[in-house]
Structure formats: C-alpha cells, structure tokens
Coordinates of C-alpha atoms (C1' of nucleotides) in Angstrom, one line a residue:
Chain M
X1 CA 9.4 9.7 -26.8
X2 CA 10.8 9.9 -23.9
X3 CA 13.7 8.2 -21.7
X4 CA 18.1 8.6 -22.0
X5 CA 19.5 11.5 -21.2
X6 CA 22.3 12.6 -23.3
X7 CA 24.0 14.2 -21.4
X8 CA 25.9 14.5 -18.2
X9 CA 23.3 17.3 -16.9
X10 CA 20.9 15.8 -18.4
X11 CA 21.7 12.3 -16.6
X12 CA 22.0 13.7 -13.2
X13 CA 18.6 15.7 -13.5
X14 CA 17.1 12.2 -14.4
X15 CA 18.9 10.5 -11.0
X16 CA 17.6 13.8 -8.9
X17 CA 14.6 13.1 -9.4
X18 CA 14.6 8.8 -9.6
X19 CA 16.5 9.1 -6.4
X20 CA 13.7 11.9 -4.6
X21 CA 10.6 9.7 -6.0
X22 CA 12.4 6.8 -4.2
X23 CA 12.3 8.1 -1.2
X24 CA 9.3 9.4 -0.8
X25 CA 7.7 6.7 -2.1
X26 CA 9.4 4.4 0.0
X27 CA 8.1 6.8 2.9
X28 CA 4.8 7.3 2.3
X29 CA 3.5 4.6 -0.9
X30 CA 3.2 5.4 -4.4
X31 CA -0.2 6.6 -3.9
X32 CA 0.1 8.7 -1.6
X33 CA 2.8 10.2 -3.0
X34 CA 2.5 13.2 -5.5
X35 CA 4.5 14.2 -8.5
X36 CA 4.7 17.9 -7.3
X37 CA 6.0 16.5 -3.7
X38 CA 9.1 14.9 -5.9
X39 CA 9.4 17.6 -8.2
X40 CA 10.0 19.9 -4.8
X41 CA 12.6 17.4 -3.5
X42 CA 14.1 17.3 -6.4
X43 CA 14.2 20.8 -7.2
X44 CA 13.2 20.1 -10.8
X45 CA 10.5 20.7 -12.9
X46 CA 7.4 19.2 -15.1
X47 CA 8.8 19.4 -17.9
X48 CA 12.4 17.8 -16.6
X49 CA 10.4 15.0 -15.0
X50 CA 7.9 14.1 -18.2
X51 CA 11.2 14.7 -20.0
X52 CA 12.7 11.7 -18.9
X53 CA 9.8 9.5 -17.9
X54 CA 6.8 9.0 -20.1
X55 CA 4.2 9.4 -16.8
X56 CA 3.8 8.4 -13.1
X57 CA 3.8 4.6 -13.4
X58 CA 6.9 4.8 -16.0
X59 CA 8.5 6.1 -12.9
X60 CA 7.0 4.0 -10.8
X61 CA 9.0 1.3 -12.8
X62 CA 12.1 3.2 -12.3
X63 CA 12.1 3.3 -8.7
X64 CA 11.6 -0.3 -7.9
X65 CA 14.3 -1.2 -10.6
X66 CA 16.5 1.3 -8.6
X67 CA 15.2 -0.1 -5.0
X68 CA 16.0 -3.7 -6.5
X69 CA 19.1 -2.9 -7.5
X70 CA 20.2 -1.2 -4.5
X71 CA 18.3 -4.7 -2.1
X72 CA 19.7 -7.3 -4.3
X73 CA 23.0 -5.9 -4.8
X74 CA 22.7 -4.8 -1.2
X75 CA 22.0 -8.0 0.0
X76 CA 24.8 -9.6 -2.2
X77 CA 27.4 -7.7 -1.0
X78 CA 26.5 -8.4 2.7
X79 CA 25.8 -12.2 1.9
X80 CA 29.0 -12.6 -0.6
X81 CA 31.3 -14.3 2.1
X82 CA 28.9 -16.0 4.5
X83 CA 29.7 -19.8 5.0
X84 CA 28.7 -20.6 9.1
X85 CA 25.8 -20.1 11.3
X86 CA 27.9 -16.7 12.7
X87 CA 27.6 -15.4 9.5
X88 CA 24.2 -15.6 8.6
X89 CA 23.4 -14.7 11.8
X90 CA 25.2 -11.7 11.6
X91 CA 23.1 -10.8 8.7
X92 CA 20.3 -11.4 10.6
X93 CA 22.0 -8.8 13.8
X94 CA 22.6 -6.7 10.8
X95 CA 18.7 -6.6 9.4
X96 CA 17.4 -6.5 12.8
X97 CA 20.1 -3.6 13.7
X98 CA 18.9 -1.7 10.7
X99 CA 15.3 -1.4 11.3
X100 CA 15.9 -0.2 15.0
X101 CA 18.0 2.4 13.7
X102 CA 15.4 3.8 11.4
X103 CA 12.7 3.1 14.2
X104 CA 10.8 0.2 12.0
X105 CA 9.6 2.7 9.7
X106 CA 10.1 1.8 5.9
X107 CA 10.8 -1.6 6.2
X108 CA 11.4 -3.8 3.0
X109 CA 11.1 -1.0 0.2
X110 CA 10.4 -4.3 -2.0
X111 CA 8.1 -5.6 0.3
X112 CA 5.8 -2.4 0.5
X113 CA 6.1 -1.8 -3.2
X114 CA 4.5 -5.5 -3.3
X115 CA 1.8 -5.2 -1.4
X116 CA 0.7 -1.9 -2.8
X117 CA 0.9 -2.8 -6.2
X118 CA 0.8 -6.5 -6.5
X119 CA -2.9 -5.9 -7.4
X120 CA -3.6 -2.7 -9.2
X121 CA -0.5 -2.5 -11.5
X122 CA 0.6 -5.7 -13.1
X123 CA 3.6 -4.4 -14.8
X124 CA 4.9 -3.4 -11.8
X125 CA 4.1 -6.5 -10.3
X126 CA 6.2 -8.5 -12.5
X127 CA 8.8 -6.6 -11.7
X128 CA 8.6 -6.8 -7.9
X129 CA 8.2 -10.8 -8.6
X130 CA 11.4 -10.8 -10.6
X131 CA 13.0 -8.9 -7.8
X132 CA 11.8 -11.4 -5.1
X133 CA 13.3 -14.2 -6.9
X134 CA 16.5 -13.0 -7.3
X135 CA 16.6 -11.9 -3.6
X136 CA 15.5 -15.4 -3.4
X137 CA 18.0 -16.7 -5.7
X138 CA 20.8 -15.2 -3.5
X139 CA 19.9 -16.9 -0.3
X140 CA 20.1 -20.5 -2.3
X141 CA 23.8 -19.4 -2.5
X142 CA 24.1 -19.1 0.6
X143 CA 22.3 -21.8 1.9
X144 CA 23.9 -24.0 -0.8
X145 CA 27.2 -22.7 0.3
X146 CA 26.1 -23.9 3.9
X147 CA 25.1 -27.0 2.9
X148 CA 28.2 -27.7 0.4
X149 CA 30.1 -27.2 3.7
X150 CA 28.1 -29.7 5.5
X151 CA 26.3 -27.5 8.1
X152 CA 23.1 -28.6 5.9
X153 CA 21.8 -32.3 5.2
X154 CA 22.4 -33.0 1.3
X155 CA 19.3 -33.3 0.1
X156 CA 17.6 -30.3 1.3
X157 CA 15.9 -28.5 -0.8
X158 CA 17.7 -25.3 -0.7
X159 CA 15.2 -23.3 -3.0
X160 CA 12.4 -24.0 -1.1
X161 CA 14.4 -22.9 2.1
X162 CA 15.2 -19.8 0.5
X163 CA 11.8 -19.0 -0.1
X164 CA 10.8 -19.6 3.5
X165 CA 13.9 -17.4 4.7
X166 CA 12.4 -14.9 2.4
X167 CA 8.9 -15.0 3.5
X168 CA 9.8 -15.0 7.4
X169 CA 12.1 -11.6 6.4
X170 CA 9.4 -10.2 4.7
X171 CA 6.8 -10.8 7.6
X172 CA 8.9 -10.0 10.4
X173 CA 9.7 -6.9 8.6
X174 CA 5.8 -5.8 8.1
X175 CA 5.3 -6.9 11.5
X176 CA 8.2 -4.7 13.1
X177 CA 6.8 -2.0 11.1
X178 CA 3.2 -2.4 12.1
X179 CA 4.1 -2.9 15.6
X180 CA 7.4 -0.1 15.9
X181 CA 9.0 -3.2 17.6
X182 CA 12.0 -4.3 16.2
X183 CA 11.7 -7.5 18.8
X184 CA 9.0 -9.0 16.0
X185 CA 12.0 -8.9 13.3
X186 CA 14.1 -10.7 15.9
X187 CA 11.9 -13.5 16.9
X188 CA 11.3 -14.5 13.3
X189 CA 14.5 -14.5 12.5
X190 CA 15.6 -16.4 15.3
X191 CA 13.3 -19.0 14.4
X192 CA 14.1 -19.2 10.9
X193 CA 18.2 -19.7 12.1
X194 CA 16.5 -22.7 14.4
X195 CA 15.0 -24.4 11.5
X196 CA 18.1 -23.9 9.0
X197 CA 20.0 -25.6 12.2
X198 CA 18.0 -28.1 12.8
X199 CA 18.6 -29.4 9.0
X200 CA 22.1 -30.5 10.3
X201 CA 21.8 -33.8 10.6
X202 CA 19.6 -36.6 8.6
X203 CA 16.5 -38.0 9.9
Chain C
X1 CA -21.7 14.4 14.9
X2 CA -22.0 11.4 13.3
X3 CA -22.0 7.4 14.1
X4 CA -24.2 4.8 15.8
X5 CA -27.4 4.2 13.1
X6 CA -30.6 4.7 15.4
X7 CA -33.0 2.7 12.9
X8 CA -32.6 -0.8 11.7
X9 CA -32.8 0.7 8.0
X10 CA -29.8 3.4 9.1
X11 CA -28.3 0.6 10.2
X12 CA -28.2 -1.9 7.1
X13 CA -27.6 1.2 4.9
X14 CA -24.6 1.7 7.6
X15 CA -23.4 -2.2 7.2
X16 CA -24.0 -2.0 3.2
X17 CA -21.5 1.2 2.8
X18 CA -18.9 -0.6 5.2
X19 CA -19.4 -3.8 3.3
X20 CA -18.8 -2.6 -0.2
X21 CA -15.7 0.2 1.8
X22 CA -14.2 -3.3 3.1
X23 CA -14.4 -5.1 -0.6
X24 CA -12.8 -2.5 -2.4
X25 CA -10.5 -1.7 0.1
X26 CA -9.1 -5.0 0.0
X27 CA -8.2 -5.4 -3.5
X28 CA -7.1 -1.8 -4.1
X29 CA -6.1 -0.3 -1.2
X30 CA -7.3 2.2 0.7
X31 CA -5.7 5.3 -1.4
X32 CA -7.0 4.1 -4.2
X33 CA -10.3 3.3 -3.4
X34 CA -12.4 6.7 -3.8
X35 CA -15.5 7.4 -1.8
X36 CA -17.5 7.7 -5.0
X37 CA -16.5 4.3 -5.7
X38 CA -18.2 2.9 -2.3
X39 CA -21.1 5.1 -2.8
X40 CA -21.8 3.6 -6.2
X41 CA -20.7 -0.4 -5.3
X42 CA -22.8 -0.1 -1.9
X43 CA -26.1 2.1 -3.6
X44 CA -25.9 5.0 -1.1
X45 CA -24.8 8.6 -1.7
X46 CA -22.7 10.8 -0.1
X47 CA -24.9 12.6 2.9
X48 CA -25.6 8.8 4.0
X49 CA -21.9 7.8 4.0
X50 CA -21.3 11.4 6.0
X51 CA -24.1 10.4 8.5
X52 CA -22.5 7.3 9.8
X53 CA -18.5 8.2 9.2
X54 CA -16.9 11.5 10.2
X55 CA -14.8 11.2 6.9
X56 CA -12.7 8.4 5.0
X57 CA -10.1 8.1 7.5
X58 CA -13.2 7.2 10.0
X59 CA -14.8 5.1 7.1
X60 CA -11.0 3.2 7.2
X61 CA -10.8 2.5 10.7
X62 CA -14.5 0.6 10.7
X63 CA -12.7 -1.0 8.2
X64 CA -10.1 -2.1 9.9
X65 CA -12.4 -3.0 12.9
X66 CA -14.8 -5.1 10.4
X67 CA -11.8 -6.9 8.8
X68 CA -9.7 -7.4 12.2
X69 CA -12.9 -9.2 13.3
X70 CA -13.6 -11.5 10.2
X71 CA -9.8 -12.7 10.3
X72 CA -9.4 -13.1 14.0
X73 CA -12.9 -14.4 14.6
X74 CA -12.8 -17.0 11.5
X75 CA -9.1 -18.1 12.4
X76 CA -10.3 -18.7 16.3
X77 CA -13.1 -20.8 14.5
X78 CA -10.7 -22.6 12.6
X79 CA -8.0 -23.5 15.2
X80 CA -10.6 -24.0 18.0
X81 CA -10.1 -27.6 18.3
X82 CA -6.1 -27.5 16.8
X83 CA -4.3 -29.8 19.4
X84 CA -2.5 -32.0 17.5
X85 CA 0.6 -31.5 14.1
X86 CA -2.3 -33.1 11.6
X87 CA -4.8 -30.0 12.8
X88 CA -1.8 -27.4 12.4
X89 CA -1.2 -29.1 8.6
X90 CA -4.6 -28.9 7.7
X91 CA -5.0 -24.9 8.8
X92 CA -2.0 -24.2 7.1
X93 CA -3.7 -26.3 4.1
X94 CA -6.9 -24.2 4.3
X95 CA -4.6 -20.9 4.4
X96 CA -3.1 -22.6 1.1
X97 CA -6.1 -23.7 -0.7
X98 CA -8.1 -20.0 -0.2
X99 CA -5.3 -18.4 -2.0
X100 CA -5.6 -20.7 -4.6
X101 CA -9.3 -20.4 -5.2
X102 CA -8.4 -16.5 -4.8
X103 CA -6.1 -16.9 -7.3
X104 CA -3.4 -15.4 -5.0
X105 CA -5.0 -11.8 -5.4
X106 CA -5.6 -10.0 -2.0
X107 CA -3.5 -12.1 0.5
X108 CA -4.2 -11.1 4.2
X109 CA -6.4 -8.0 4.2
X110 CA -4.8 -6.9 7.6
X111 CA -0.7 -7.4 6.2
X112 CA -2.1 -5.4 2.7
X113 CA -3.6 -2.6 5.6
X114 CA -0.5 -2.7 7.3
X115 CA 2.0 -2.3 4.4
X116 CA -0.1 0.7 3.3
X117 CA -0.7 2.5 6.3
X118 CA 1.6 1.6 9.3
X119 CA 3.6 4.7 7.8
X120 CA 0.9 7.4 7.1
X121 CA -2.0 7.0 9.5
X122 CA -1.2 6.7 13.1
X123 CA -4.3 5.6 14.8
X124 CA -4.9 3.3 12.2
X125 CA -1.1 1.7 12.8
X126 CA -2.1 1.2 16.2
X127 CA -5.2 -0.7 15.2
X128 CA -3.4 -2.8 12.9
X129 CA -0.3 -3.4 16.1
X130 CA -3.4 -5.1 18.6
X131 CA -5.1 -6.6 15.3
X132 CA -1.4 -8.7 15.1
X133 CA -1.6 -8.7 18.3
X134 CA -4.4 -10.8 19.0
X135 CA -3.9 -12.9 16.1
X136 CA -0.7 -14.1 17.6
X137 CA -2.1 -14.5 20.5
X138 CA -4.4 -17.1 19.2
X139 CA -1.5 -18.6 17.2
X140 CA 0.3 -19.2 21.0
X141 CA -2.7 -20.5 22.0
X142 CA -2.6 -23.7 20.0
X143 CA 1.1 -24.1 20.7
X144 CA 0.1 -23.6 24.5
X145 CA -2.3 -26.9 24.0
X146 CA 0.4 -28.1 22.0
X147 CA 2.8 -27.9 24.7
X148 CA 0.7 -29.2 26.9
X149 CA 0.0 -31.8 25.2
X150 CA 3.8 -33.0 25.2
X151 CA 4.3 -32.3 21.0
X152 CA 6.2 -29.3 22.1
X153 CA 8.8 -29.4 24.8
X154 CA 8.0 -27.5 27.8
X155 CA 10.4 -24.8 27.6
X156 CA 9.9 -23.6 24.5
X157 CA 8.6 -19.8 24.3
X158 CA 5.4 -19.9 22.7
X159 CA 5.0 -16.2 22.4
X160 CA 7.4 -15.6 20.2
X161 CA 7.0 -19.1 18.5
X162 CA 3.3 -17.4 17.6
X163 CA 5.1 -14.2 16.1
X164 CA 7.2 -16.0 14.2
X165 CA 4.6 -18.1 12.5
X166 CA 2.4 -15.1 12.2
X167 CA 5.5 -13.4 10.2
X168 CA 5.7 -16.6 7.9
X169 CA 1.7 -16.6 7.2
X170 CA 2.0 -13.1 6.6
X171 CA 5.8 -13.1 4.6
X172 CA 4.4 -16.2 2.2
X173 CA 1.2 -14.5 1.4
X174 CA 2.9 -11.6 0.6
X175 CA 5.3 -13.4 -1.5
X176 CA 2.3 -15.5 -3.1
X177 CA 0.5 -12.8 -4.0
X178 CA 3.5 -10.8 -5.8
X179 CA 4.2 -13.8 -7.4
X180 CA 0.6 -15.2 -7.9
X181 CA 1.7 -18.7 -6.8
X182 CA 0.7 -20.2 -4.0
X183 CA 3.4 -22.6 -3.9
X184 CA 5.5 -19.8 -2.0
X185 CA 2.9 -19.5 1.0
X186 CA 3.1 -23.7 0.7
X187 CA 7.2 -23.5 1.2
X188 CA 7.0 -21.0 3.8
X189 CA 3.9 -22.8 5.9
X190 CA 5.8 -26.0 5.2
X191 CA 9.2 -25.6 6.7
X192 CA 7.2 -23.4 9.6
X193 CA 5.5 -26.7 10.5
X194 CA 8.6 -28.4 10.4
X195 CA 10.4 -25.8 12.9
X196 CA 8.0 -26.3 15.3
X197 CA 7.7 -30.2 15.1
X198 CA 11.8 -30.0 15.4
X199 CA 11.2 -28.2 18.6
X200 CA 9.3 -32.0 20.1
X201 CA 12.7 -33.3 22.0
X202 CA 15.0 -31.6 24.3
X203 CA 18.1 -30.8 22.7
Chain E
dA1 C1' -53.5 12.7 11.4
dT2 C1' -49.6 15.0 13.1
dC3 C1' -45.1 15.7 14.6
dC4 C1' -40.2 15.3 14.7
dG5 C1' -35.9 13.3 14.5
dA6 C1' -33.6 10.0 11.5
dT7 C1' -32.4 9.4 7.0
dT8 C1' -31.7 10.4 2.1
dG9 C1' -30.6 12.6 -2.8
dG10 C1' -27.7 15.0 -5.1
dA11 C1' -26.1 19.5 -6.5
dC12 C1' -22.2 22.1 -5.3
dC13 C1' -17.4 23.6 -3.8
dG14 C1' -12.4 24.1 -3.2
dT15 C1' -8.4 21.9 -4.1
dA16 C1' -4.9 18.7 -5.5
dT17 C1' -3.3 16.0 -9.1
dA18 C1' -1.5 14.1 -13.5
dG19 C1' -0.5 15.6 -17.6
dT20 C1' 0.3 19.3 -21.7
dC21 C1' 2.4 23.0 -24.0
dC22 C1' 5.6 26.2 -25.6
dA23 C1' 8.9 29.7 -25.3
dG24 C1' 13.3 30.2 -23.6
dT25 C1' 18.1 28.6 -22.2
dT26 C1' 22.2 25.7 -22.3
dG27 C1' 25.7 23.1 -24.2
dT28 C1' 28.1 20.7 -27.7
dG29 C1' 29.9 19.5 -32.2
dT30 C1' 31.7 21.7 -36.3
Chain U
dA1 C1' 30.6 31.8 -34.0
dC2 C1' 26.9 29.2 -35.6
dA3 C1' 23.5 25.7 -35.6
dC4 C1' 20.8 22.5 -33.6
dA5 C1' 19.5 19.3 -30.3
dA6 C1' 19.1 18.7 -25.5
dC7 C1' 17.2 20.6 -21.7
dT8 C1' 14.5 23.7 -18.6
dG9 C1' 10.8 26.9 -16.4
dG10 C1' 6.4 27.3 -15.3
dA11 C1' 1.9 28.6 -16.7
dC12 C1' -2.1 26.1 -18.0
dT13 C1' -5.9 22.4 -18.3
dA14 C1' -9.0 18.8 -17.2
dT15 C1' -10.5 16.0 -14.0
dA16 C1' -11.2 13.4 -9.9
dC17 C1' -11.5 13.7 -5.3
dG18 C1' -12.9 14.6 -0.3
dG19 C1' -16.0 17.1 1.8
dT20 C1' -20.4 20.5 2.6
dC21 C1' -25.1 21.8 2.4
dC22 C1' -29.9 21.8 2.4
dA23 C1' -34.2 20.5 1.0
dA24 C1' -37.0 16.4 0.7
dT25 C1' -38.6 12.0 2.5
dC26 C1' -39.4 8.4 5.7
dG27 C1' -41.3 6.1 9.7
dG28 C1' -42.4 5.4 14.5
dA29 C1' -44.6 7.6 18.6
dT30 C1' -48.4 10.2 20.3

DNA sequence: ATCCGATTGGACCGTATAGTCCAGTTGTGT
DNA sequence: ACACAACTGGACTATACGGTCCAATCGGAT
C-alpha cells in the first residue's frame, strides 16, 4: 500500500524524513533510535512517514540503500582515478582525515548497520552484504588497475585482496571509534599499503 | 545499594542472570535484549536481577567485564606458546573454524559491543577502549617473541603491528558475519599473515 | 528455637514506542 | 471551477519495557 510519492511535495517529504532517519540512525543505531525522534527532525508527521514506508524496518531498508548509495558511490568517485601507491594512499590520508574531523564518532555507517543487524534482521542483512561486496568490488578495480600497471605481481588474487583491504577498513574504523583515536585507523591502514607493496615483485 | 552476593546461592543466582544477560546479549544486542528476557532465559525474577545490578546499564557493563574476560583470557590461552608463523596459522585457523561451526552468527562479542555502544554509552566505550586494549597487547606479545626470535626484523613496531592485526580479526569477522561466510575472515587473516611474514628481511 | 539479614516472587507503575485511523487540506488534471 | 487523488495533522491505542515496592521465605549464627 504504501511507497512512491507522486508528487514533487510528496517526494521531498519522503527524502525529509529518509535523510533525518539516516542520521540518527547512523548516530545512535536503529534501536535506539525512535520513530517520534525522526518524525521531530524531520518535522513531519505519522501519517507522512507510514505514508511512504510500510513500518520501521521498511525504513530501515531505505536507509542503508541510501547510506550504500551515498559509501559506494562515495567511494567510487574518490577511487575513480587512482593508479599509484600516492593515490591510494591518499585515500587512505583522506579516510583517516575524515574520522578525525568527526572525532571517530559514526564510523562506517555500513559497518554499524552490519553489526547491529547482521543477526536480528535478515533482510537487512542481505542488503548490507550486497553493499559490502560492491564496496568490495570497487577496490578489485583499483587494485586491478594497480596491478595492470605493474605495481602488483600478475597473479595476485585481487578479489581476495580487496576483501582484506575491506576488512582492515572496517576494523580500523570500529577500532578508532571504540578507542576516539584516529591513530588505530592509521596503523591499519598503513599496514594494509605494506602488504599491497610488498606484492611488487614475484617470489 | 546493590552488588557483591553475600551467600554462595546469591551468588550462583548472581552468575546465572549474568550468564543468560551475556548469551542473549551476544546474539541480539544489548537494545534488543529486554530484561524480561534474561529473567525468563536465566529463571530469576526481577527483585533478584535488581539486587545484584543497579539497572540494565549496570547489568551491561558486568557484561562487558564477563565477556572482555572470556575473550582475552581464552586468546592468552591460546597464543601462550605462539613463537613460531605455523602457531600464528593455526590461531588464525581456530578463529576460522569457530566461525564456521557458529555458522558466522555472533562474530567477536566485544567488536558487536563496540559497534553498538561506542556511541551511546560512555562508560561502557571506555570499557570496550582497554578491552582492545589489552587484546592488542597480547597480539604484540607474540610478535615481541616473534621478533625475538629473528622471524620478524628488529625494527619493526610491534605495537601497532598488534593493532593492525586486531583491526583485520575484527574487520573479517565483521565482514563474515554480514556475509555468513567465513571465507572473508579466511582472506583477511590470510594476507595478515602474509604482511607480517613479508616483514622477515630488512628492506 | 529464635533471630536477622540475605534473598526471592511477582504484582504494580509510568512511560515510550510502533502502529492505526480519520477528518481535513492541498494540488493537479480537465 | 470542479472532482478526485495525493497528502497531511494529530489524536488515539495497545503493548512492551525499565524500574519500584513489599511481603514472604530462606539459611546461617547464636
């Protein structure tokens, strides 16, 4: 019954609130965060909100498709022209830079969303997997890019580096967050650079 | 008012509440784990759960305490006698084969903590900060004996070697359990391992 | 046997929350 | 200008939750 707005007021009434329930949520959890406390940000109403969304979760579902959208893309945009070791390092500067400026609170929207609702909503979960392989699937470019170029030995396996990237973002990222200390981000991805480097040359 | 059990029964009722508060809060998370819940999973009712915990946030941190000490404690068991890559390999193994049996649900109970409450509850942020804290440091011990024992080359910075192979363990169990295959936490260990047994010669 | 603090059962309370309902308003196509 | 669907305001409901209270019971010390 519910869902499309159509119309233009209509349309932005439905992004007021997607767009206040993602930050809140990315603030505070899904949990802990109440339909009332978006319907404030938002300045909308019950009836706008279940007007456009069939209940919580259905939102729920809107706002990581929103957050992995805005990652993904994000990240693709920021990744599109990298080919060296100074690039992806300064996508590394740039993550690292990013969570100082917001004091290591948030983190990885994605991430969070993961490990809140990997286990009690498997929907969602699907979702947040899909998002984590295509996040995934954009550093293979890169690194495939790298490797094309000859920074990387040929027959590295580039997915299976791209999921290691991932998981030492995602850690150093919860990490940072857990600790306030951006320095834990840092390290991790330091390291991670070492071992992409250290793939120059065959065995 | 409340705390410290002053009978061996007050105290098994204590450990039963804080058991079945540590079980649930492990696969759903702490907000969505009611009290009534615990009560009914650990037999007790709600005056005895208000005897021994000022209220849930104190029920939370015991929880954290409890499950700081069970990870900690049973890794230091585990990497007690680590001195050598095959030792490393097989802990990183064990990591891999527990998910599996777990079927990728839960991951680390301390990251799953973290991610929920790093933003929301303070003290219990802080806990979760020297709970990394001292798992890393056990991680740098077994790269100190490591070092020592010539696999790693001397000048290496072990410190933040540990943090960054804590931020893998915890960045592939997150990305295991989202995806509920333990593969990830296998690429992300793996190419960890190999990192640090890149780091044997001088460059 | 008696006492007294430790412990327990469970009814009870206030509140916050997700979700419902409907009467009213707005805007658009004809 | 009319009709009709899209949209909105907000009161209302049911329930689940964290937390309180107090009378009853237990068990060790004297």
């Amino acid at each position: 019954m519910p869902e499309e707005p159509k119309t233009e007021r209509g349309r932005r009434t439905r992004e007021r609130i997607l767009a206040a329930a993602a930050g809140l949520i990315e603030r505070q959890g899904v949990e802990a965060t109440s339909l009332d406390q978006v319907l404030t940000e938002a300045q909308a109403s019950k009836s706008q909100l279940y007007h456009y969304f069939a209940d919580k979760q259905a939102l729920v579902r809107a706002v990581i498709a929103w957050q992995t959208a805005t990652v993904v893309d994000g990240t693709a945009e920021q990744l599109a022209g990298v080919d060296s070791w100074a690039g992806l390092d300064a996508w590394f500067d740039a993550l690292v830079a990013h969570q100082r400026s917001l004091d290591c609170h948030v983190g990885c929207p994605i991430g969070s969303l993961a490990a809140e609702l990997a286990d009690t909503d498997e929907p969602a979960r699907q979702d947040l997997a899909r998002a984590f392989d295509s996040w995934a699937a954009q550093l293979r470019a890169v690194l495939d890019r790298l490797r094309d170029r000859g920074l990387i030995r040929p027959e590295a396996d580039t997915a299976t580096l791209a999921q290691f990237t991932l998981a030492t973002i995602q850690g150093g990222l919860l990490l940072a967050k857990t600790t306030r200390d951006p320095q834990r981000l840092r390290a991790a991805l330091t390291a991670a650079g070492g071992y992409l480097r250290s793939l120059a040359s065959p065995p």
